Structures are given as structure tokens and as C-alpha cells.
Short mmCIF file of C-alpha atoms and ligand atoms in Angstrom, two decimals:
data_model
loop_
_atom_site.label_atom_id
_atom_site.label_comp_id
_atom_site.label_asym_id
_atom_site.label_seq_id
_atom_site.Cartn_x
_atom_site.Cartn_y
_atom_site.Cartn_z
CA UNK K 1 -8.49 -17.46 -22.80
CA UNK K 2 -5.29 -18.37 -22.75
CA UNK K 3 -3.78 -14.68 -22.91
CA UNK K 4 -5.68 -13.77 -19.91
CA UNK K 5 -3.44 -12.42 -17.72
CA UNK K 6 -2.88 -13.25 -13.69
CA UNK K 7 -3.64 -11.49 -10.73
CA UNK K 8 -2.75 -12.88 -7.50
CA UNK K 9 -1.91 -12.10 -3.91
CA UNK K 10 0.66 -12.77 -1.92
CA UNK K 11 -0.09 -12.56 2.10
CA UNK K 12 3.01 -11.36 3.81
CA UNK K 13 6.93 -10.03 2.37
CA UNK K 14 8.06 -13.53 3.51
CA UNK K 15 6.09 -14.84 0.60
CA UNK K 16 7.33 -12.92 -1.96
CA UNK K 17 10.06 -15.46 -3.65
CA UNK K 18 6.96 -18.42 -3.65
CA UNK K 19 4.73 -15.68 -5.36
CA UNK K 20 7.32 -13.06 -7.69
CA UNK K 21 6.92 -13.63 -12.19
CA UNK K 22 9.36 -11.92 -14.31
CA UNK K 23 7.15 -8.41 -15.88
CA UNK K 24 4.70 -8.14 -13.08
CA UNK K 25 4.09 -5.98 -11.33
CA UNK K 26 3.73 -5.45 -8.12
CA UNK K 27 0.90 -3.44 -6.05
CA UNK K 28 2.19 -2.74 -2.34
CA UNK K 29 -0.50 -2.39 0.08
CA UNK K 30 -0.89 -1.20 3.83
CA UNK K 31 -4.01 0.24 4.62
CA UNK K 32 -3.14 0.69 7.80
CA UNK K 33 -1.73 3.14 7.71
CA UNK K 34 1.45 3.25 4.99
CA UNK K 35 0.24 3.18 1.94
CA UNK K 36 -3.17 5.40 2.17
CA UNK K 37 -0.33 7.96 4.17
CA UNK K 38 1.71 8.25 0.61
CA UNK K 39 -1.75 8.19 -1.63
CA UNK K 40 -2.84 11.06 1.19
CA UNK K 41 0.66 12.47 0.45
CA UNK K 42 0.58 12.50 -3.25
CA UNK K 43 -3.26 13.94 -3.57
CA UNK K 44 -2.17 16.99 -1.15
CA UNK K 45 0.50 17.70 -4.23
CA UNK K 46 3.85 15.60 -2.34
CA UNK K 47 6.64 15.08 -5.27
CA UNK K 48 8.56 12.87 -4.65
CA UNK K 49 8.26 9.99 -1.82
CA UNK K 50 11.87 8.13 -0.96
CA UNK K 51 10.77 5.20 1.66
CA UNK K 52 13.58 3.83 3.50
CA UNK K 53 13.40 0.37 5.68
CA UNK K 54 15.79 1.39 8.27
CA UNK K 55 15.81 4.57 11.53
CA UNK K 56 19.23 5.14 10.47
CA UNK K 57 18.55 5.61 7.17
CA UNK K 58 16.14 8.23 7.88
CA UNK K 59 18.25 9.50 10.57
CA UNK K 60 20.99 10.20 7.67
CA UNK K 61 18.57 11.63 5.60
CA UNK K 62 17.68 13.69 8.14
CA UNK K 63 20.86 14.45 9.10
CA UNK K 64 21.08 15.60 5.17
CA UNK K 65 17.98 18.21 5.29
CA UNK K 66 15.47 16.41 4.03
CA UNK K 67 11.89 16.56 5.61
CA UNK K 68 11.52 12.56 7.16
CA UNK K 69 8.22 10.56 8.59
CA UNK K 70 9.26 8.16 10.84
CA UNK K 71 6.81 5.56 12.84
CA UNK K 72 7.29 2.27 15.14
CA UNK K 73 4.13 0.44 16.89
CA UNK K 74 2.07 3.23 15.35
CA UNK K 75 3.39 6.32 16.75
CA UNK K 76 6.35 8.91 15.78
CA UNK K 77 9.51 7.76 16.48
CA UNK K 78 11.01 10.60 18.69
CA UNK K 79 13.24 13.03 17.04
CA UNK K 80 11.11 13.03 14.27
CA UNK K 81 8.37 15.07 13.39
CA UNK K 82 6.35 13.81 11.10
CA UNK K 83 4.74 9.91 11.67
CA UNK K 84 2.44 7.98 8.99
CA UNK K 85 -1.26 9.76 9.55
CA UNK K 86 -2.96 10.40 6.41
CA UNK K 87 -3.47 13.98 8.27
CA UNK K 88 -0.14 14.63 8.67
CA UNK K 89 0.28 15.20 5.16
CA UNK K 90 -2.52 16.89 4.55
CA UNK K 91 -1.85 20.23 5.80
CA UNK K 92 -0.45 22.11 2.85
CA UNK K 93 3.09 22.61 3.74
CA UNK K 94 4.49 19.24 1.44
CA UNK K 95 3.29 21.16 -1.61
CA UNK K 96 6.28 20.15 -4.81
CA UNK K 97 8.33 18.74 -1.78
CA UNK K 98 10.00 15.32 -1.10
CA UNK K 99 9.62 13.51 1.74
CA UNK K 100 11.41 10.40 3.38
CA UNK K 101 8.99 7.98 4.93
CA UNK K 102 9.97 4.43 7.17
CA UNK K 103 7.25 2.93 9.10
CA UNK K 104 7.13 -0.50 10.27
CA UNK K 105 5.48 -2.91 7.64
CA UNK K 106 5.06 -0.98 5.11
CA UNK K 107 8.38 0.73 3.33
CA UNK K 108 9.68 -2.88 4.30
CA UNK K 109 7.24 -4.68 1.37
CA UNK K 110 8.14 -2.07 -0.91
CA UNK K 111 12.11 -2.70 -0.73
CA UNK K 112 10.81 -6.72 -0.72
CA UNK K 113 9.79 -5.93 -4.54
CA UNK K 114 12.87 -4.15 -5.53
CA UNK K 115 13.05 -7.04 -8.00
CA UNK K 116 10.09 -6.54 -9.31
CA UNK K 117 9.70 -5.51 -12.73
CA UNK K 118 7.14 -2.46 -11.68
CA UNK K 119 5.91 -1.00 -8.48
CA UNK K 120 2.87 0.46 -7.63
CA UNK K 121 0.96 1.61 -4.47
CA UNK K 122 -2.39 0.07 -3.80
CA UNK K 123 -5.25 1.44 -0.69
CA UNK K 124 -8.37 1.45 -0.39
CA UNK K 125 -7.83 5.23 -1.31
CA UNK K 126 -6.91 4.90 -4.86
CA UNK K 127 -8.90 1.34 -5.71
CA UNK K 128 -11.22 2.57 -9.04
CA UNK K 129 -8.07 4.61 -10.79
CA UNK K 130 -5.44 1.75 -9.83
CA UNK K 131 -7.50 -1.11 -11.13
CA UNK K 132 -8.46 0.21 -14.61
CA UNK K 133 -4.52 0.77 -14.58
CA UNK K 134 -3.93 -2.25 -14.01
CA UNK K 135 -6.54 -3.65 -16.20
CA UNK K 136 -4.82 -1.43 -19.19
CA UNK K 137 -1.61 -2.29 -19.17
CA UNK K 138 -1.37 -6.04 -19.93
CA UNK K 139 0.13 -7.83 -17.45
CA UNK K 140 0.22 -10.03 -14.70
CA UNK K 141 0.07 -8.05 -11.20
CA UNK K 142 0.61 -9.54 -7.82
CA UNK K 143 -0.64 -7.69 -5.30
CA UNK K 144 2.01 -7.80 -2.12
CA UNK K 145 0.20 -7.27 1.29
CA UNK K 146 3.08 -5.48 3.83
CA UNK K 147 0.66 -7.58 6.82
CA UNK K 148 2.26 -6.65 10.38
CA UNK K 149 5.45 -8.21 11.11
CA UNK K 150 5.28 -10.79 8.70
CA UNK K 151 1.86 -12.04 9.57
CA UNK K 152 -1.31 -12.03 7.80
CA UNK K 153 -3.54 -8.88 7.93
CA UNK K 154 -7.07 -8.48 7.40
CA UNK K 155 -7.46 -4.56 6.13
CA UNK K 156 -3.93 -5.18 3.09
CA UNK K 157 -6.00 -8.56 2.07
CA UNK K 158 -9.15 -7.70 2.36
CA UNK K 159 -7.93 -4.35 -0.27
CA UNK K 160 -5.96 -6.77 -2.07
CA UNK K 161 -8.94 -9.27 -2.41
CA UNK K 162 -10.59 -5.60 -4.33
CA UNK K 163 -8.29 -5.13 -6.59
CA UNK K 164 -8.60 -9.09 -7.85
CA UNK K 165 -12.70 -8.73 -7.90
CA UNK K 166 -12.40 -5.42 -10.32
CA UNK K 167 -9.81 -6.95 -12.20
CA UNK K 168 -11.06 -10.00 -12.71
CA UNK K 169 -14.45 -8.53 -13.23
CA UNK K 170 -13.10 -6.51 -16.43
CA UNK K 171 -12.46 -9.65 -18.01
CA UNK K 172 -8.49 -9.43 -18.87
CA UNK K 173 -7.82 -11.61 -15.86
CA UNK K 174 -8.19 -14.64 -13.97
CA UNK K 175 -6.29 -16.29 -10.66
CA UNK K 176 -4.54 -19.66 -10.12
CA UNK K 177 -3.24 -18.89 -6.01
CA UNK K 178 -6.12 -19.72 -3.17
CA UNK K 179 -4.27 -17.00 -1.82
CA UNK K 180 -6.48 -14.85 -4.49
CA UNK K 181 -8.91 -16.10 -4.14
CA UNK K 182 -9.20 -16.20 -0.35
CA UNK K 183 -8.43 -12.40 -0.63
CA UNK K 184 -11.80 -11.74 -3.35
CA UNK K 185 -14.39 -14.11 -0.78
CA UNK K 186 -13.05 -12.05 2.25
CA UNK K 187 -13.58 -8.15 0.32
CA UNK K 188 -16.95 -9.57 -0.57
CA UNK K 189 -17.72 -10.80 3.09
CA UNK K 190 -16.70 -6.81 3.98
CA UNK K 191 -17.31 -4.70 1.60
CA UNK K 192 -20.65 -2.94 3.21
CA UNK K 193 -19.21 -2.16 6.17
CA UNK K 194 -15.17 -1.93 6.49
CA UNK K 195 -15.49 -0.70 9.72
CA UNK K 196 -17.46 -2.90 11.01
CA UNK K 197 -15.85 -6.19 9.60
CA UNK K 198 -12.36 -4.89 10.73
CA UNK K 199 -13.59 -4.21 14.12
CA UNK K 200 -12.03 -7.01 16.23
CA UNK K 201 -8.75 -6.86 13.82
CA UNK K 202 -5.50 -6.99 15.40
CA UNK K 203 -4.78 -3.42 13.94
CA UNK K 204 -7.82 -1.82 14.38
CA UNK K 205 -7.26 -3.04 17.85
CA UNK K 206 -3.93 -1.12 17.95
CA UNK K 207 -4.94 2.18 15.95
CA UNK K 208 -7.56 2.38 18.11
CA UNK K 209 -6.13 1.98 21.78
CA UNK K 210 -3.75 5.19 20.00
CA UNK K 211 -6.74 7.31 19.85
CA UNK K 212 -6.67 6.45 16.07
CA UNK K 213 -10.11 6.10 14.72
CA UNK K 214 -9.90 9.75 12.13
CA UNK K 215 -6.78 7.36 10.38
CA UNK K 216 -9.15 4.49 10.82
CA UNK K 217 -12.35 5.74 8.86
CA UNK K 218 -9.96 7.60 6.63
CA UNK K 219 -7.75 4.57 5.27
CA UNK K 220 -11.22 2.30 4.78
CA UNK K 221 -13.46 5.24 2.64
CA UNK K 222 -12.14 4.12 -1.04
CA UNK K 223 -11.78 6.15 -4.18
CA UNK K 224 -10.83 9.18 -2.10
CA UNK K 225 -8.16 10.08 -4.94
CA UNK K 226 -7.21 9.18 -8.16
CA UNK K 227 -3.45 9.08 -7.62
CA UNK K 228 -1.05 6.48 -8.33
CA UNK K 229 2.17 7.06 -7.10
CA UNK K 230 4.68 4.24 -9.04
CA UNK K 231 8.13 3.23 -8.05
CA UNK K 232 11.10 5.33 -9.73
CA UNK K 233 14.75 4.24 -9.26
CA UNK K 234 14.58 3.95 -5.51
CA UNK K 235 11.59 6.66 -4.46
CA UNK K 236 7.71 7.11 -5.99
CA UNK K 237 6.87 10.04 -7.94
CA UNK K 238 2.97 10.61 -8.98
CA UNK K 239 2.55 8.38 -12.61
CA UNK K 240 1.45 10.54 -15.38
CA UNK K 241 -1.49 10.12 -16.79
O1 3SL J 301 3.29 -1.22 9.54
C1 3SL J 301 3.28 0.45 8.78
O2 3SL J 301 3.42 0.39 7.41
C2 3SL J 301 2.35 0.55 9.47
O3 3SL J 301 1.60 1.61 8.26
C3 3SL J 301 1.95 0.31 10.89
S1 3SL J 301 0.60 1.86 11.30
O4 3SL J 301 -0.80 2.05 10.60
O5 3SL J 301 1.45 3.41 11.68
O6 3SL J 301 0.23 1.11 13.14
#
């Protein structure tokens, strides 16, 4: 029993210092839509993703000739051709390419966890594959929800709760924090119909107002890929299994 590892949930990037520990794998989650878009990009052959925190950094890369995706307020930032929609990465034109990406919350959460031992990208899209890999690692796990501008958000919490549920079910993990127990119960309430559960959620309303319903449906459909994006230096690559 004492050998069981911990799986915990941190609800916003600003709370990260309270939850961080040595030797922990951090799962960065931004269901709508940054980490879903990253999973979709790797699933469609992208070779490397460089997440950057600011538009200025993104512009710098653009000037050097990189392909750059930039989102703010749910929309493509002026001067860029690519945003945060998973469908933007499914055209086949980015196979074997490197993409630089900046988003409102997801890339910020990635940088918040810069001191973590290991960082992987989680979403509902790779839930089963990533859960299985985490179970095999024999390390503590922290699910870091990106939230919205440092506020709690339902969709990331539900996804984090799904990871907590499947890791605990393996018998190899336990949890100490109320944040993790709450996430798990929200997941159990939502899992039969994510769309309906999240109907009134602030981010779903925000994206729906931008006519991004197809993105929402895609991002809320679990287990569409087995890719696991993993941090190497300051960028992401596909985990070789
Ligand atoms: O916050 C983010 O990183 C984005 O995913 C937000 S949005 O889905 O583009 O609105």
C-alpha cells in the first residue's frame, strides 16, 4: 500500500507551486483547445511543437521562417495563418514539420511547469493511451489544468478527473488532495455526456459564440489517438513507445 504513487490535480497554473514535487510527471491539460490541438497535430504527422508564451516570441519565430500558430480570445491572431483549432492541423501540409504555437492558457501552463521532472500533454483525445503510459512509469503524477486566465475551468477539471480515475483504478495510485477527489467526482458526473455536462460552461459558451462547435465536439470525444506528446528541452516531440 505505502508504495502507491500519488496522482493529484492542480486546478490553475498559479496554484502550481503548492502542488509541485520532485520526481513528478506533470500532465498539462487544456481540453478547449490547446492540448487537444497539439495531440491532433502529432496524430497528423507534425514532428515537433515549440510552445511559446507570448505573441512577441511567436513573431520572432515567424520572422525566422517557422510555421507559427497563434491564438488569443479564441481567434487566430492578426498576422498569423494558423490558430488553435485541431482541424487546422489535419490538412496534411504539416507532416514532418515543426510548429511554433502560442495560446491564451495552454502554452502558459506548459511554461509554468518548466521545472518539472517530466512534462507530457494530456487531453480527452489521448486519455486511454496516456493513462496506460503513466501507470507504467511508477512516478507521482500531477495533472495541471490550464484553466482560463488562472480561473478554474470545468473541461480541464473533468479531463484531469478522468486521469485520476483511471490511475486509481490501476491499484498503483492514490490521492491525498481534495482538488483531485473533486476532479474525479466531476468526471464521474460528466462522463456519460460531456457535451451536455459542459453546456453552460464558460469556455463552451465562448467557443460556441465563435461558431466553433465542431472543435468542441472533436475535443470532447475521448480516445481518438494514442499519441503522447512529451517535453524535450523546451519543445514537444512524440513519445517513442
Ligand atoms: O487557452 C488556450 O490555450 C486556448 O486553447 C483557448 S481557445 O480554445 O482557443 O479559446
